[in-house]
PDB file of C-alpha atoms in Angstrom:
ATOM      1  CA  MET D   1     105.197 113.886 111.539  1.00 68.00           C
ATOM      2  CA  SER D   2     105.535 110.232 110.718  1.00 75.00           C
ATOM      3  CA  ARG D   3     104.612 109.193 114.415  1.00 73.00           C
ATOM      4  CA  LEU D   4     101.543 111.456 113.982  1.00 73.00           C
ATOM      5  CA  ILE D   5     100.423 109.812 110.671  1.00 79.00           C
ATOM      6  CA  ARG D   6     100.909 106.613 112.121  1.00 78.00           C
ATOM      7  CA  GLY D   7      98.766 107.259 115.161  1.00 71.00           C
ATOM      8  CA  GLU D   8      95.953 108.509 112.831  1.00 74.00           C
ATOM      9  CA  LEU D   9      96.161 105.530 110.689  1.00 78.00           C
ATOM     10  CA  ILE D  10      95.791 103.254 113.736  1.00 78.00           C
ATOM     11  CA  LYS D  11      92.495 105.277 115.314  1.00 76.00           C
ATOM     12  CA  LEU D  12      91.090 104.254 111.518  1.00 77.00           C
ATOM     13  CA  ARG D  13      91.822 100.860 111.746  1.00 78.00           C
ATOM     14  CA  THR D  14      90.900 100.077 115.233  1.00 77.00           C
ATOM     15  CA  THR D  15      87.461 102.350 114.690  1.00 78.00           C
ATOM     16  CA  ARG D  16      84.075 100.661 113.502  1.00 82.00           C
ATOM     17  CA  THR D  17      83.455 104.029 111.153  1.00 83.00           C
ATOM     18  CA  ALA D  18      86.027 103.261 108.659  1.00 84.00           C
ATOM     19  CA  LEU D  19      84.765  99.382 108.381  1.00 86.00           C
ATOM     20  CA  GLY D  20      81.509 100.729 108.441  1.00 89.00           C
ATOM     21  CA  PHE D  21      82.204 103.290 105.719  1.00 90.00           C
ATOM     22  CA  THR D  22      83.998 100.425 103.474  1.00 89.00           C
ATOM     23  CA  ALA D  23      81.017  98.512 103.575  1.00 91.00           C
ATOM     24  CA  ALA D  24      78.826 101.030 102.436  1.00 91.00           C
ATOM     25  CA  VAL D  25      81.103 101.981  99.818  1.00 92.00           C
ATOM     26  CA  ALA D  26      81.466  98.285  98.502  1.00 92.00           C
ATOM     27  CA  ILE D  27      77.668  97.843  98.459  1.00 92.00           C
ATOM     28  CA  LEU D  28      77.150 101.378  96.753  1.00 90.00           C
ATOM     29  CA  THR D  29      80.328  99.775  94.101  1.00 90.00           C
ATOM     30  CA  LEU D  30      78.402  96.740  93.365  1.00 90.00           C
ATOM     31  CA  ALA D  31      75.129  98.702  92.846  1.00 89.00           C
ATOM     32  CA  ILE D  32      76.349 101.288  90.020  1.00 86.00           C
ATOM     33  CA  VAL D  33      78.388  98.766  88.367  1.00 88.00           C
ATOM     34  CA  LEU D  34      75.536  96.011  87.968  1.00 87.00           C
ATOM     35  CA  ILE D  35      72.535  98.628  87.451  1.00 87.00           C
ATOM     36  CA  THR D  36      74.492 100.840  84.833  1.00 84.00           C
ATOM     37  CA  ILE D  37      75.558  97.772  82.725  1.00 84.00           C
ATOM     38  CA  LEU D  38      72.841  95.169  83.358  1.00 82.00           C
ATOM     39  CA  ALA D  39      70.066  97.823  83.214  1.00 80.00           C
ATOM     40  CA  GLY D  40      71.780 100.833  81.354  1.00 74.00           C
ATOM     41  CA  ASP D  41      72.716  98.672  78.446  1.00 77.00           C
ATOM     42  CA  PRO D  42      75.518 100.875  77.644  1.00 81.00           C
ATOM     43  CA  THR D  43      76.585 100.709  74.331  1.00 81.00           C
ATOM     44  CA  THR D  44      78.531 104.002  73.614  1.00 82.00           C
ATOM     45  CA  ILE D  45      81.955 104.898  74.833  1.00 83.00           C
ATOM     46  CA  ALA D  46      80.805 107.774  77.277  1.00 81.00           C
ATOM     47  CA  ASP D  47      78.100 105.206  78.905  1.00 82.00           C
ATOM     48  CA  LYS D  48      80.620 102.315  79.082  1.00 84.00           C
ATOM     49  CA  ARG D  49      83.354 104.482  80.697  1.00 84.00           C
ATOM     50  CA  SER D  50      80.569 105.948  82.894  1.00 83.00           C
ATOM     51  CA  ALA D  51      79.892 101.931  84.195  1.00 82.00           C
ATOM     52  CA  LEU D  52      83.114 101.708  85.417  1.00 85.00           C
ATOM     53  CA  ALA D  53      83.436 105.444  86.846  1.00 83.00           C
ATOM     54  CA  VAL D  54      82.589 104.338  90.250  1.00 85.00           C
ATOM     55  CA  GLY D  55      85.022 106.895  91.605  1.00 85.00           C
ATOM     56  CA  SER D  56      82.805 109.701  90.731  1.00 82.00           C
ATOM     57  CA  SER D  57      79.800 108.423  92.881  1.00 83.00           C
ATOM     58  CA  ILE D  58      81.527 106.840  96.245  1.00 90.00           C
ATOM     59  CA  SER D  59      83.494 110.063  96.456  1.00 91.00           C
ATOM     60  CA  ALA D  60      80.752 111.961  97.911  1.00 90.00           C
ATOM     61  CA  LEU D  61      80.531 109.039 100.309  1.00 92.00           C
ATOM     62  CA  LEU D  62      84.428 109.034 101.433  1.00 93.00           C
ATOM     63  CA  LEU D  63      83.871 112.871 101.649  1.00 94.00           C
ATOM     64  CA  VAL D  64      81.308 111.996 104.589  1.00 93.00           C
ATOM     65  CA  PHE D  65      83.546 109.869 105.683  1.00 93.00           C
ATOM     66  CA  GLY D  66      86.089 112.091 105.931  1.00 91.00           C
ATOM     67  CA  VAL D  67      83.905 114.834 107.999  1.00 93.00           C
ATOM     68  CA  VAL D  68      82.881 112.354 110.354  1.00 91.00           C
ATOM     69  CA  GLY D  69      86.419 111.258 111.015  1.00 85.00           C
ATOM     70  CA  ALA D  70      87.215 115.088 111.792  1.00 84.00           C
ATOM     71  CA  GLY D  71      84.249 115.685 113.802  1.00 78.00           C
ATOM     72  CA  ALA D  72      84.646 112.473 116.067  1.00 74.00           C
ATOM     73  CA  GLU D  73      87.961 114.267 117.474  1.00 69.00           C
ATOM     74  CA  TYR D  74      85.606 117.078 118.930  1.00 64.00           C
ATOM     75  CA  ARG D  75      82.772 115.131 119.574  1.00 60.00           C
ATOM     76  CA  HIS D  76      84.373 112.654 121.820  1.00 53.00           C
ATOM     77  CA  ARG D  77      87.104 114.892 122.771  1.00 60.00           C
ATOM     78  CA  THR D  78      90.087 113.305 121.859  1.00 60.00           C
ATOM     79  CA  LEU D  79      91.784 116.260 120.437  1.00 57.00           C
ATOM     80  CA  ALA D  80      93.243 117.161 123.936  1.00 51.00           C
ATOM     81  CA  PRO D  81      95.144 114.141 124.520  1.00 55.00           C
ATOM     82  CA  ALA D  82      96.397 114.016 120.935  1.00 55.00           C
ATOM     83  CA  LEU D  83      97.902 117.896 121.520  1.00 55.00           C
ATOM     84  CA  LEU D  84      99.495 116.887 124.913  1.00 48.00           C
ATOM     85  CA  VAL D  85     101.488 114.122 122.763  1.00 55.00           C
ATOM     86  CA  ALA D  86     102.429 116.082 120.082  1.00 57.00           C
ATOM     87  CA  PRO D  87     101.588 120.201 120.476  1.00 58.00           C
ATOM     88  CA  GLY D  88     101.239 121.781 117.210  1.00 64.00           C
ATOM     89  CA  ARG D  89      97.347 121.864 115.361  1.00 70.00           C
ATOM     90  CA  GLY D  90      98.641 122.405 112.122  1.00 75.00           C
ATOM     91  CA  ARG D  91     100.796 119.427 112.308  1.00 80.00           C
ATOM     92  CA  LEU D  92      98.011 116.966 113.672  1.00 82.00           C
ATOM     93  CA  LEU D  93      95.434 118.699 110.834  1.00 85.00           C
ATOM     94  CA  ALA D  94      98.024 117.463 108.153  1.00 87.00           C
ATOM     95  CA  ALA D  95      98.655 113.843 109.673  1.00 86.00           C
ATOM     96  CA  ARG D  96      94.924 113.409 109.917  1.00 88.00           C
ATOM     97  CA  VAL D  97      94.381 114.544 106.383  1.00 92.00           C
ATOM     98  CA  ILE D  98      97.531 112.782 105.098  1.00 93.00           C
ATOM     99  CA  ALA D  99      95.896 109.455 106.928  1.00 92.00           C
ATOM    100  CA  TYR D 100      92.475 109.936 105.653  1.00 92.00           C
ATOM    101  CA  GLY D 101      93.949 110.168 102.586  1.00 93.00           C
ATOM    102  CA  LEU D 102      95.672 107.225 102.197  1.00 93.00           C
ATOM    103  CA  ALA D 103      92.813 105.380 104.189  1.00 92.00           C
ATOM    104  CA  GLY D 104      90.586 107.110 100.653  1.00 92.00           C
ATOM    105  CA  LEU D 105      93.361 105.881  98.172  1.00 94.00           C
ATOM    106  CA  ILE D 106      93.398 102.201  99.717  1.00 93.00           C
ATOM    107  CA  ILE D 107      89.502 102.031  99.273  1.00 92.00           C
ATOM    108  CA  GLY D 108      89.271 103.425  96.108  1.00 92.00           C
ATOM    109  CA  VAL D 109      91.822 101.080  95.125  1.00 94.00           C
ATOM    110  CA  VAL D 110      90.014  98.088  96.110  1.00 93.00           C
ATOM    111  CA  MET D 111      86.801  99.288  94.779  1.00 92.00           C
ATOM    112  CA  THR D 112      88.641  99.891  91.461  1.00 91.00           C
ATOM    113  CA  VAL D 113      89.708  96.058  91.317  1.00 93.00           C
ATOM    114  CA  VAL D 114      86.321  95.028  91.806  1.00 92.00           C
ATOM    115  CA  THR D 115      85.153  97.773  89.373  1.00 91.00           C
ATOM    116  CA  LEU D 116      87.094  95.971  86.599  1.00 90.00           C
ATOM    117  CA  ALA D 117      86.555  92.585  87.595  1.00 92.00           C
ATOM    118  CA  ILE D 118      82.794  92.845  87.776  1.00 91.00           C
ATOM    119  CA  GLY D 119      82.383  95.635  85.105  1.00 87.00           C
ATOM    120  CA  LEU D 120      84.709  94.124  81.570  1.00 88.00           C
ATOM    121  CA  PRO D 121      83.372  91.109  81.833  1.00 89.00           C
ATOM    122  CA  LEU D 122      79.902  92.177  81.797  1.00 86.00           C
ATOM    123  CA  LEU D 123      81.063  95.073  79.024  1.00 86.00           C
ATOM    124  CA  ALA D 124      82.522  92.304  76.947  1.00 84.00           C
ATOM    125  CA  GLY D 125      78.671  91.701  76.044  1.00 74.00           C
ATOM    126  CA  GLN D 126      77.840  94.693  74.787  1.00 79.00           C
ATOM    127  CA  PRO D 127      77.344  96.062  71.440  1.00 81.00           C
ATOM    128  CA  GLY D 128      79.308  99.171  70.356  1.00 77.00           C
ATOM    129  CA  PRO D 129      82.754 100.333  70.336  1.00 82.00           C
ATOM    130  CA  ASP D 130      85.456  99.185  73.208  1.00 80.00           C
ATOM    131  CA  LEU D 131      86.840 101.469  75.590  1.00 82.00           C
ATOM    132  CA  GLY D 132      90.548 102.610  75.122  1.00 81.00           C
ATOM    133  CA  ALA D 133      93.630 103.095  77.287  1.00 83.00           C
ATOM    134  CA  ASP D 134      92.765 106.431  77.969  1.00 83.00           C
ATOM    135  CA  ASP D 135      89.173 105.471  78.806  1.00 81.00           C
ATOM    136  CA  TYR D 136      90.387 103.612  81.654  1.00 84.00           C
ATOM    137  CA  LEU D 137      93.117 106.418  82.833  1.00 85.00           C
ATOM    138  CA  ARG D 138      90.330 108.812  83.203  1.00 83.00           C
ATOM    139  CA  ALA D 139      87.834 106.095  84.715  1.00 83.00           C
ATOM    140  CA  CYS D 140      90.414 104.506  87.200  1.00 87.00           C
ATOM    141  CA  GLY D 141      93.169 107.080  87.748  1.00 88.00           C
ATOM    142  CA  GLY D 142      90.700 109.774  87.950  1.00 89.00           C
ATOM    143  CA  GLY D 143      88.671 108.460  90.149  1.00 89.00           C
ATOM    144  CA  LEU D 144      91.199 107.602  92.049  1.00 92.00           C
ATOM    145  CA  LEU D 145      92.001 111.283  92.103  1.00 93.00           C
ATOM    146  CA  ALA D 146      88.400 112.186  92.884  1.00 93.00           C
ATOM    147  CA  ILE D 147      88.571 109.740  95.881  1.00 94.00           C
ATOM    148  CA  VAL D 148      91.450 111.153  97.600  1.00 95.00           C
ATOM    149  CA  LEU D 149      90.610 114.595  97.638  1.00 95.00           C
ATOM    150  CA  SER D 150      87.170 114.500  98.699  1.00 94.00           C
ATOM    151  CA  THR D 151      88.476 112.287 101.472  1.00 95.00           C
ATOM    152  CA  MET D 152      90.680 115.324 102.169  1.00 95.00           C
ATOM    153  CA  LEU D 153      88.309 117.699 101.710  1.00 96.00           C
ATOM    154  CA  GLY D 154      85.928 116.084 103.891  1.00 93.00           C
ATOM    155  CA  VAL D 155      88.850 116.475 106.746  1.00 93.00           C
ATOM    156  CA  GLY D 156      88.802 120.004 106.194  1.00 92.00           C
ATOM    157  CA  ALA D 157      85.210 120.294 106.263  1.00 93.00           C
ATOM    158  CA  GLY D 158      84.815 118.458 109.377  1.00 90.00           C
ATOM    159  CA  THR D 159      87.520 120.186 111.283  1.00 89.00           C
ATOM    160  CA  LEU D 160      86.143 123.743 109.905  1.00 90.00           C
ATOM    161  CA  VAL D 161      82.652 123.241 111.389  1.00 88.00           C
ATOM    162  CA  GLY D 162      84.313 121.448 114.664  1.00 81.00           C
ATOM    163  CA  LYS D 163      80.930 119.694 115.485  1.00 83.00           C
ATOM    164  CA  GLN D 164      80.549 116.147 113.919  1.00 83.00           C
ATOM    165  CA  VAL D 165      76.805 116.328 113.843  1.00 87.00           C
ATOM    166  CA  PRO D 166      76.270 119.704 112.138  1.00 89.00           C
ATOM    167  CA  ALA D 167      79.016 118.715 110.384  1.00 90.00           C
ATOM    168  CA  VAL D 168      77.211 116.036 108.663  1.00 90.00           C
ATOM    169  CA  ILE D 169      74.268 117.484 108.302  1.00 92.00           C
ATOM    170  CA  GLY D 170      75.466 120.250 106.708  1.00 91.00           C
ATOM    171  CA  THR D 171      77.433 118.341 103.995  1.00 91.00           C
ATOM    172  CA  MET D 172      74.702 116.250 103.041  1.00 90.00           C
ATOM    173  CA  ILE D 173      72.642 119.198 103.032  1.00 92.00           C
ATOM    174  CA  TRP D 174      75.395 120.566 100.495  1.00 91.00           C
ATOM    175  CA  ILE D 175      75.865 117.456  98.262  1.00 88.00           C
ATOM    176  CA  PHE D 176      71.856 116.555  97.767  1.00 87.00           C
ATOM    177  CA  ILE D 177      69.941 119.832  97.844  1.00 90.00           C
ATOM    178  CA  VAL D 178      72.394 123.145  97.568  1.00 89.00           C
ATOM    179  CA  GLU D 179      74.607 121.779  94.728  1.00 86.00           C
ATOM    180  CA  PRO D 180      71.630 120.038  92.854  1.00 84.00           C
ATOM    181  CA  LEU D 181      69.850 123.599  93.212  1.00 87.00           C
ATOM    182  CA  SER D 182      72.777 125.437  91.347  1.00 82.00           C
ATOM    183  CA  ASN D 183      71.536 124.333  88.270  1.00 77.00           C
ATOM    184  CA  LEU D 184      68.963 126.651  88.351  1.00 76.00           C
ATOM    185  CA  ILE D 185      71.866 129.647  88.189  1.00 77.00           C
ATOM    186  CA  GLY D 186      73.412 129.007  84.604  1.00 70.00           C
ATOM    187  CA  HIS D 187      76.284 127.075  84.189  1.00 77.00           C
ATOM    188  CA  ILE D 188      77.872 127.319  88.041  1.00 83.00           C
ATOM    189  CA  SER D 189      76.828 123.644  88.717  1.00 82.00           C
ATOM    190  CA  LYS D 190      79.773 122.183  86.646  1.00 86.00           C
ATOM    191  CA  PHE D 191      82.153 124.483  89.628  1.00 90.00           C
ATOM    192  CA  THR D 192      80.391 122.233  92.019  1.00 90.00           C
ATOM    193  CA  ILE D 193      82.152 119.683  94.371  1.00 91.00           C
ATOM    194  CA  GLY D 194      79.884 117.203  92.857  1.00 88.00           C
ATOM    195  CA  GLN D 195      80.322 117.873  89.422  1.00 88.00           C
ATOM    196  CA  THR D 196      84.138 118.342  89.889  1.00 91.00           C
ATOM    197  CA  ALA D 197      84.061 114.686  91.095  1.00 89.00           C
ATOM    198  CA  THR D 198      82.109 113.371  88.312  1.00 87.00           C
ATOM    199  CA  SER D 199      84.444 114.914  85.591  1.00 87.00           C
ATOM    200  CA  LEU D 200      87.133 113.760  87.117  1.00 88.00           C
ATOM    201  CA  GLY D 201      85.897 110.250  87.413  1.00 82.00           C
ATOM    202  CA  GLY D 202      85.245 110.213  83.462  1.00 75.00           C
ATOM    203  CA  ASP D 203      81.824 110.242  83.940  1.00 71.00           C
ATOM    204  CA  THR D 204      79.964 112.283  81.467  1.00 66.00           C
ATOM    205  CA  GLY D 205      76.856 112.949  83.163  1.00 63.00           C
ATOM    206  CA  GLY D 206      75.285 116.587  83.231  1.00 65.00           C
ATOM    207  CA  ASP D 207      77.150 119.668  82.911  1.00 74.00           C
ATOM    208  CA  VAL D 208      80.669 119.024  83.416  1.00 80.00           C
ATOM    209  CA  LEU D 209      84.281 120.654  83.180  1.00 86.00           C
ATOM    210  CA  PRO D 210      86.977 119.451  81.000  1.00 87.00           C
ATOM    211  CA  TRP D 211      89.326 117.114  82.905  1.00 86.00           C
ATOM    212  CA  ALA D 212      92.076 119.146  83.411  1.00 89.00           C
ATOM    213  CA  ALA D 213      89.789 121.937  84.316  1.00 91.00           C
ATOM    214  CA  ALA D 214      87.817 120.353  87.052  1.00 90.00           C
ATOM    215  CA  ALA D 215      91.138 119.005  88.402  1.00 92.00           C
ATOM    216  CA  LEU D 216      92.360 122.337  89.298  1.00 95.00           C
ATOM    217  CA  VAL D 217      88.793 123.298  90.713  1.00 95.00           C
ATOM    218  CA  MET D 218      88.690 120.266  92.974  1.00 95.00           C
ATOM    219  CA  LEU D 219      92.328 121.185  94.049  1.00 95.00           C
ATOM    220  CA  ALA D 220      91.002 124.233  94.968  1.00 96.00           C
ATOM    221  CA  TRP D 221      87.850 123.566  97.192  1.00 95.00           C
ATOM    222  CA  THR D 222      90.463 120.833  98.828  1.00 96.00           C
ATOM    223  CA  ALA D 223      92.949 123.492  99.394  1.00 96.00           C
ATOM    224  CA  ALA D 224      90.365 126.180 100.281  1.00 95.00           C
ATOM    225  CA  PHE D 225      88.570 124.072 102.902  1.00 95.00           C
ATOM    226  CA  LEU D 226      92.146 122.986 104.379  1.00 94.00           C
ATOM    227  CA  LEU D 227      92.979 126.409 104.904  1.00 94.00           C
ATOM    228  CA  ALA D 228      89.921 127.522 106.276  1.00 93.00           C
ATOM    229  CA  ALA D 229      89.716 124.805 108.980  1.00 91.00           C
ATOM    230  CA  ALA D 230      93.898 125.107 109.506  1.00 89.00           C
ATOM    231  CA  LEU D 231      92.970 128.823 110.127  1.00 89.00           C
ATOM    232  CA  VAL D 232      89.818 128.334 112.417  1.00 87.00           C
ATOM    233  CA  ASP D 233      91.166 125.360 114.228  1.00 79.00           C
ATOM    234  CA  GLN D 234      94.316 127.428 115.710  1.00 79.00           C
ATOM    235  CA  ARG D 235      91.590 129.771 117.153  1.00 77.00           C
ATOM    236  CA  ARG D 236      89.643 127.057 119.089  1.00 68.00           C
ATOM    237  CA  ASP D 237      89.241 126.739 122.045  1.00 63.00           C
ATOM    238  CA  VAL D 238      90.016 122.470 122.970  1.00 56.00           C
ATOM    239  CA  ALA D 239      87.601 122.184 125.567  1.00 53.00           C
TER     240      ALA D 239
END
């Protein structure tokens, strides 16, 4: 299993996709921190914590990263050679999920450090109460959890669909159209992937669940997609 994980990590390191998404995440992180603090004028605890909660925002981009990575196996027909080396689709899927989860964690840690390095000096000049240790834990630790789970969920979604372009398009429609429209139906929006990631990252924007409940819902979403992907992939023709 460790060899499969190393193989997936090598593929990640040697393709331009990971580099491109990392650059996009870095730009998005800088934009969120600078705009939220400099233009948003945060003065409350919730506002200041939201300014550091970049994990809830970049998790959507890393979800797409997982979708693209998993879908590429089918688009470029690299799944068959991988199965010849290591028969067993379940093990290969598990290795890919772990590898992308680790990649998401590394990217998330780097972006969290960047956020703190830029955000803390800027927040120091803002009026109002200072953030406490639990606020930093929610913004940083919760954001990392949202990033890792979102990236793994993306691998599940990409594997489930089995075609890269439709998977990416479907994911974008889900994130930017379906989930926002769910606000029109009672309070179900708080159970969506985007809003649970928002709550995990310490942001309080919109209708969100308590942190612990959001963590359970996000775990449920991730587990559901990965289980469905494993079941469908077992019955899919490699060719």
